[in-house]
């Protein structure tokens, strides 16, 4: 499972890599396959919510989808550009 | 870390516990404390998006917040009521 690996990959000593990071994970367990899979649509809307708070371009987002039987895990890894330092 | 423990707690042999489950995790790493913390507001809006797809009452939601230095992890565990079987 990749949860928090995104953050662990950070090099704390390097000022050049000083960025804000945001990880959103949505895991959905469907006990019946007949249940409609709303995850892709929901993920798009959730991303729209995130964009209201932080400006994100497409290349800042890494999307992973993992399916294991009844469990579907959707993972959004977002690297946010550091805002400029105030004088 | 509690990721997927929510699902591991499931007893697969019991029909009475047959429910859909949804887990949403938002992890945010702030490199500077000055950055506004938009996570609580964002979480509320994300929950509103989820509610467009699945009817969720307050007692179906378990919310955990975990802070470790620069990393804040917000965890929403949702047990969805099983829809009735079609005849």
PDB file of C-alpha atoms in Angstrom:
ATOM      1  CA  UNK A   1       0.000   0.000   0.000  1.00  0.00           C
ATOM      2  CA  UNK A   2       1.360   3.372  -0.974  1.00  0.00           C
ATOM      3  CA  UNK A   3      -0.249   5.491   1.689  1.00  0.00           C
ATOM      4  CA  UNK A   4       2.184   8.155   2.934  1.00  0.00           C
ATOM      5  CA  UNK A   5       5.005   6.852   0.719  1.00  0.00           C
ATOM      6  CA  UNK A   6       4.418  10.073  -1.159  1.00  0.00           C
ATOM      7  CA  UNK A   7       5.535  11.997   1.926  1.00  0.00           C
ATOM      8  CA  UNK A   8       8.297   9.603   2.886  1.00  0.00           C
ATOM      9  CA  UNK A   9       9.966  10.260  -0.470  1.00  0.00           C
ATOM     10  CA  UNK A  10      10.661  13.803   0.665  1.00  0.00           C
ATOM     11  CA  UNK A  11      14.247  14.874   1.207  1.00  0.00           C
ATOM     12  CA  UNK A  12      14.018  17.122   4.279  1.00  0.00           C
ATOM     13  CA  UNK A  13      17.535  18.522   3.855  1.00  0.00           C
ATOM     14  CA  UNK A  14      16.984  20.023   0.456  1.00  0.00           C
ATOM     15  CA  UNK A  15      15.540  23.509   0.215  1.00  0.00           C
ATOM     16  CA  UNK A  16      14.966  22.975  -3.494  1.00  0.00           C
ATOM     17  CA  UNK A  17      12.400  20.268  -2.771  1.00  0.00           C
ATOM     18  CA  UNK A  18      10.555  22.358  -0.197  1.00  0.00           C
ATOM     19  CA  UNK A  19       7.011  22.020  -1.426  1.00  0.00           C
ATOM     20  CA  UNK A  20       3.605  21.522   0.000  1.00  0.00           C
ATOM     21  CA  UNK A  21       2.142  18.114  -0.662  1.00  0.00           C
ATOM     22  CA  UNK A  22      -1.377  16.876  -0.575  1.00  0.00           C
ATOM     23  CA  UNK A  23      -2.484  13.270  -0.798  1.00  0.00           C
ATOM     24  CA  UNK A  24      -6.102  12.240  -1.183  1.00  0.00           C
ATOM     25  CA  UNK A  25      -7.041   8.579  -0.973  1.00  0.00           C
ATOM     26  CA  UNK A  26     -10.519   7.262  -1.585  1.00  0.00           C
ATOM     27  CA  UNK A  27     -11.039   3.581  -0.846  1.00  0.00           C
ATOM     28  CA  UNK A  28     -14.384   2.028  -1.702  1.00  0.00           C
ATOM     29  CA  UNK A  29     -15.463  -1.479  -0.865  1.00  0.00           C
ATOM     30  CA  UNK A  30     -18.394  -2.698  -2.892  1.00  0.00           C
ATOM     31  CA  UNK A  31     -20.029  -5.790  -1.476  1.00  0.00           C
ATOM     32  CA  UNK A  32     -21.998  -6.232  -4.680  1.00  0.00           C
ATOM     33  CA  UNK A  33     -20.650  -5.661  -8.151  1.00  0.00           C
ATOM     34  CA  UNK A  34     -24.066  -4.352  -9.242  1.00  0.00           C
ATOM     35  CA  UNK A  35     -23.623  -1.209  -7.197  1.00  0.00           C
ATOM     36  CA  UNK A  36     -22.752   1.575  -9.634  1.00  0.00           C
ATOM     37  CA  UNK A  37     -19.134   2.638  -9.536  1.00  0.00           C
ATOM     38  CA  UNK A  38     -19.308   6.353  -8.839  1.00  0.00           C
ATOM     39  CA  UNK A  39     -15.660   6.670  -7.856  1.00  0.00           C
ATOM     40  CA  UNK A  40     -14.273   8.161 -11.112  1.00  0.00           C
ATOM     41  CA  UNK A  41     -16.974  10.856 -11.237  1.00  0.00           C
ATOM     42  CA  UNK A  42     -16.662  11.553  -7.518  1.00  0.00           C
ATOM     43  CA  UNK A  43     -12.892  11.858  -7.834  1.00  0.00           C
ATOM     44  CA  UNK A  44     -13.294  14.511 -10.536  1.00  0.00           C
ATOM     45  CA  UNK A  45     -15.630  16.535  -8.316  1.00  0.00           C
ATOM     46  CA  UNK A  46     -13.335  16.183  -5.308  1.00  0.00           C
ATOM     47  CA  UNK A  47     -10.456  17.479  -7.399  1.00  0.00           C
ATOM     48  CA  UNK A  48     -12.609  20.470  -8.357  1.00  0.00           C
ATOM     49  CA  UNK A  49     -13.114  21.163  -4.630  1.00  0.00           C
ATOM     50  CA  UNK A  50      -9.358  20.962  -3.976  1.00  0.00           C
ATOM     51  CA  UNK A  51      -8.763  23.414  -6.852  1.00  0.00           C
ATOM     52  CA  UNK A  52     -10.970  25.972  -5.109  1.00  0.00           C
ATOM     53  CA  UNK A  53      -8.378  26.095  -2.309  1.00  0.00           C
ATOM     54  CA  UNK A  54      -5.092  25.528  -4.112  1.00  0.00           C
ATOM     55  CA  UNK A  55      -4.171  26.231  -7.743  1.00  0.00           C
ATOM     56  CA  UNK A  56      -3.176  22.896  -9.299  1.00  0.00           C
ATOM     57  CA  UNK A  57      -2.123  22.216 -12.857  1.00  0.00           C
ATOM     58  CA  UNK A  58      -2.482  18.798 -14.487  1.00  0.00           C
ATOM     59  CA  UNK A  59       1.259  18.039 -14.250  1.00  0.00           C
ATOM     60  CA  UNK A  60       1.169  18.482 -10.468  1.00  0.00           C
ATOM     61  CA  UNK A  61      -1.233  15.579 -10.061  1.00  0.00           C
ATOM     62  CA  UNK A  62      -0.337  11.900 -10.024  1.00  0.00           C
ATOM     63  CA  UNK A  63      -3.306   9.581 -10.082  1.00  0.00           C
ATOM     64  CA  UNK A  64      -3.179   5.885  -9.153  1.00  0.00           C
ATOM     65  CA  UNK A  65      -6.049   3.427  -9.178  1.00  0.00           C
ATOM     66  CA  UNK A  66      -5.677   0.067  -7.466  1.00  0.00           C
ATOM     67  CA  UNK A  67      -8.307  -2.694  -7.587  1.00  0.00           C
ATOM     68  CA  UNK A  68      -8.227  -5.745  -5.328  1.00  0.00           C
ATOM     69  CA  UNK A  69     -11.396  -7.781  -5.465  1.00  0.00           C
ATOM     70  CA  UNK A  70     -14.183  -5.755  -3.861  1.00  0.00           C
ATOM     71  CA  UNK A  71     -11.821  -2.970  -2.853  1.00  0.00           C
ATOM     72  CA  UNK A  72     -10.999  -0.077  -5.157  1.00  0.00           C
ATOM     73  CA  UNK A  73      -8.438   2.471  -4.049  1.00  0.00           C
ATOM     74  CA  UNK A  74      -8.064   5.774  -5.783  1.00  0.00           C
ATOM     75  CA  UNK A  75      -4.994   7.818  -4.927  1.00  0.00           C
ATOM     76  CA  UNK A  76      -4.325  11.448  -5.818  1.00  0.00           C
ATOM     77  CA  UNK A  77      -0.832  12.757  -5.118  1.00  0.00           C
ATOM     78  CA  UNK A  78      -0.482  16.497  -5.536  1.00  0.00           C
ATOM     79  CA  UNK A  79       2.756  18.485  -5.318  1.00  0.00           C
ATOM     80  CA  UNK A  80       1.974  22.129  -4.677  1.00  0.00           C
ATOM     81  CA  UNK A  81       4.330  24.837  -5.760  1.00  0.00           C
ATOM     82  CA  UNK A  82       5.787  26.732  -2.844  1.00  0.00           C
ATOM     83  CA  UNK A  83       4.394  30.294  -2.633  1.00  0.00           C
ATOM     84  CA  UNK A  84       7.106  32.989  -2.811  1.00  0.00           C
ATOM     85  CA  UNK A  85       8.543  34.205   0.495  1.00  0.00           C
ATOM     86  CA  UNK A  86       7.141  37.504   1.664  1.00  0.00           C
ATOM     87  CA  UNK A  87       9.758  40.278   2.046  1.00  0.00           C
TER      88      UNK A  87
ATOM     89  CA  UNK B   1      -1.270   4.391  10.400  1.00  0.00           C
ATOM     90  CA  UNK B   2      -4.875   3.365  10.144  1.00  0.00           C
ATOM     91  CA  UNK B   3      -5.184   3.224   6.386  1.00  0.00           C
ATOM     92  CA  UNK B   4      -7.293   0.223   5.330  1.00  0.00           C
ATOM     93  CA  UNK B   5      -7.677  -1.015   8.923  1.00  0.00           C
ATOM     94  CA  UNK B   6     -11.270   0.106   8.471  1.00  0.00           C
ATOM     95  CA  UNK B   7     -11.659  -2.570   5.797  1.00  0.00           C
ATOM     96  CA  UNK B   8      -9.592  -5.190   7.575  1.00  0.00           C
ATOM     97  CA  UNK B   9     -12.011  -5.031  10.498  1.00  0.00           C
ATOM     98  CA  UNK B  10     -14.664  -6.570   8.252  1.00  0.00           C
ATOM     99  CA  UNK B  11     -15.972 -10.032   9.110  1.00  0.00           C
ATOM    100  CA  UNK B  12     -16.466 -11.629   5.685  1.00  0.00           C
ATOM    101  CA  UNK B  13     -18.475 -14.574   7.037  1.00  0.00           C
ATOM    102  CA  UNK B  14     -21.291 -12.529   8.489  1.00  0.00           C
ATOM    103  CA  UNK B  15     -24.163 -11.516   6.222  1.00  0.00           C
ATOM    104  CA  UNK B  16     -25.363  -9.094   8.890  1.00  0.00           C
ATOM    105  CA  UNK B  17     -22.223  -7.003   8.473  1.00  0.00           C
ATOM    106  CA  UNK B  18     -22.486  -6.905   4.672  1.00  0.00           C
ATOM    107  CA  UNK B  19     -22.166  -3.203   4.030  1.00  0.00           C
ATOM    108  CA  UNK B  20     -20.489  -0.923   1.613  1.00  0.00           C
ATOM    109  CA  UNK B  21     -17.612   0.995   3.099  1.00  0.00           C
ATOM    110  CA  UNK B  22     -15.911   4.127   1.993  1.00  0.00           C
ATOM    111  CA  UNK B  23     -12.720   5.574   3.398  1.00  0.00           C
ATOM    112  CA  UNK B  24     -11.436   9.015   2.487  1.00  0.00           C
ATOM    113  CA  UNK B  25      -8.021  10.113   3.645  1.00  0.00           C
ATOM    114  CA  UNK B  26      -6.630  13.588   3.113  1.00  0.00           C
ATOM    115  CA  UNK B  27      -3.002  14.083   4.080  1.00  0.00           C
ATOM    116  CA  UNK B  28      -1.505  17.548   3.892  1.00  0.00           C
ATOM    117  CA  UNK B  29       2.100  18.445   4.463  1.00  0.00           C
ATOM    118  CA  UNK B  30       2.697  22.103   5.168  1.00  0.00           C
ATOM    119  CA  UNK B  31       6.326  23.151   4.890  1.00  0.00           C
ATOM    120  CA  UNK B  32       5.509  26.473   6.494  1.00  0.00           C
ATOM    121  CA  UNK B  33       3.128  26.961   9.390  1.00  0.00           C
ATOM    122  CA  UNK B  34       2.067  30.321   7.935  1.00  0.00           C
ATOM    123  CA  UNK B  35       0.219  28.610   5.103  1.00  0.00           C
ATOM    124  CA  UNK B  36      -3.493  28.746   5.914  1.00  0.00           C
ATOM    125  CA  UNK B  37      -4.936  25.436   7.010  1.00  0.00           C
ATOM    126  CA  UNK B  38      -7.790  24.864   4.587  1.00  0.00           C
ATOM    127  CA  UNK B  39      -8.173  21.167   5.424  1.00  0.00           C
ATOM    128  CA  UNK B  40     -11.247  21.394   7.717  1.00  0.00           C
ATOM    129  CA  UNK B  41     -13.182  23.496   5.184  1.00  0.00           C
ATOM    130  CA  UNK B  42     -12.053  21.340   2.270  1.00  0.00           C
ATOM    131  CA  UNK B  43     -13.063  18.175   4.129  1.00  0.00           C
ATOM    132  CA  UNK B  44     -16.581  19.563   4.601  1.00  0.00           C
ATOM    133  CA  UNK B  45     -16.889  20.305   0.887  1.00  0.00           C
ATOM    134  CA  UNK B  46     -15.519  16.884  -0.054  1.00  0.00           C
ATOM    135  CA  UNK B  47     -18.092  15.270   2.215  1.00  0.00           C
ATOM    136  CA  UNK B  48     -20.792  17.288   0.439  1.00  0.00           C
ATOM    137  CA  UNK B  49     -19.560  15.832  -2.875  1.00  0.00           C
ATOM    138  CA  UNK B  50     -19.667  12.275  -1.467  1.00  0.00           C
ATOM    139  CA  UNK B  51     -23.236  12.907  -0.262  1.00  0.00           C
ATOM    140  CA  UNK B  52     -24.306  13.684  -3.830  1.00  0.00           C
ATOM    141  CA  UNK B  53     -23.510  10.067  -4.702  1.00  0.00           C
ATOM    142  CA  UNK B  54     -24.369   8.187  -1.540  1.00  0.00           C
ATOM    143  CA  UNK B  55     -26.850   9.085   1.213  1.00  0.00           C
ATOM    144  CA  UNK B  56     -24.863   9.361   4.442  1.00  0.00           C
ATOM    145  CA  UNK B  57     -26.171  10.294   7.870  1.00  0.00           C
ATOM    146  CA  UNK B  58     -23.956  11.774  10.580  1.00  0.00           C
ATOM    147  CA  UNK B  59     -23.844   8.516  12.587  1.00  0.00           C
ATOM    148  CA  UNK B  60     -22.399   6.657   9.594  1.00  0.00           C
ATOM    149  CA  UNK B  61     -19.291   8.820   9.608  1.00  0.00           C
ATOM    150  CA  UNK B  62     -16.265   8.415  11.817  1.00  0.00           C
ATOM    151  CA  UNK B  63     -13.765  11.239  11.601  1.00  0.00           C
ATOM    152  CA  UNK B  64     -10.169  11.055  12.796  1.00  0.00           C
ATOM    153  CA  UNK B  65      -7.571  13.805  12.658  1.00  0.00           C
ATOM    154  CA  UNK B  66      -3.912  13.029  13.200  1.00  0.00           C
ATOM    155  CA  UNK B  67      -1.154  15.666  13.370  1.00  0.00           C
ATOM    156  CA  UNK B  68       2.540  14.824  13.251  1.00  0.00           C
ATOM    157  CA  UNK B  69       4.739  17.861  12.855  1.00  0.00           C
ATOM    158  CA  UNK B  70       4.209  19.253   9.361  1.00  0.00           C
ATOM    159  CA  UNK B  71       1.874  16.418   8.371  1.00  0.00           C
ATOM    160  CA  UNK B  72      -1.839  16.515   9.052  1.00  0.00           C
ATOM    161  CA  UNK B  73      -3.935  13.476   8.215  1.00  0.00           C
ATOM    162  CA  UNK B  74      -7.695  13.648   8.079  1.00  0.00           C
ATOM    163  CA  UNK B  75      -9.538  10.341   7.891  1.00  0.00           C
ATOM    164  CA  UNK B  76     -13.208   9.809   7.108  1.00  0.00           C
ATOM    165  CA  UNK B  77     -14.579   6.294   7.608  1.00  0.00           C
ATOM    166  CA  UNK B  78     -18.067   5.813   6.239  1.00  0.00           C
ATOM    167  CA  UNK B  79     -20.220   2.691   6.632  1.00  0.00           C
ATOM    168  CA  UNK B  80     -22.935   2.725   4.006  1.00  0.00           C
ATOM    169  CA  UNK B  81     -26.213   0.945   4.575  1.00  0.00           C
ATOM    170  CA  UNK B  82     -26.712  -1.939   2.184  1.00  0.00           C
ATOM    171  CA  UNK B  83     -29.438  -1.178  -0.370  1.00  0.00           C
ATOM    172  CA  UNK B  84     -32.321  -3.709  -0.313  1.00  0.00           C
ATOM    173  CA  UNK B  85     -32.002  -6.701  -2.649  1.00  0.00           C
ATOM    174  CA  UNK B  86     -34.016  -6.393  -5.819  1.00  0.00           C
ATOM    175  CA  UNK B  87     -36.684  -9.121  -6.196  1.00  0.00           C
TER     176      UNK B  87
END
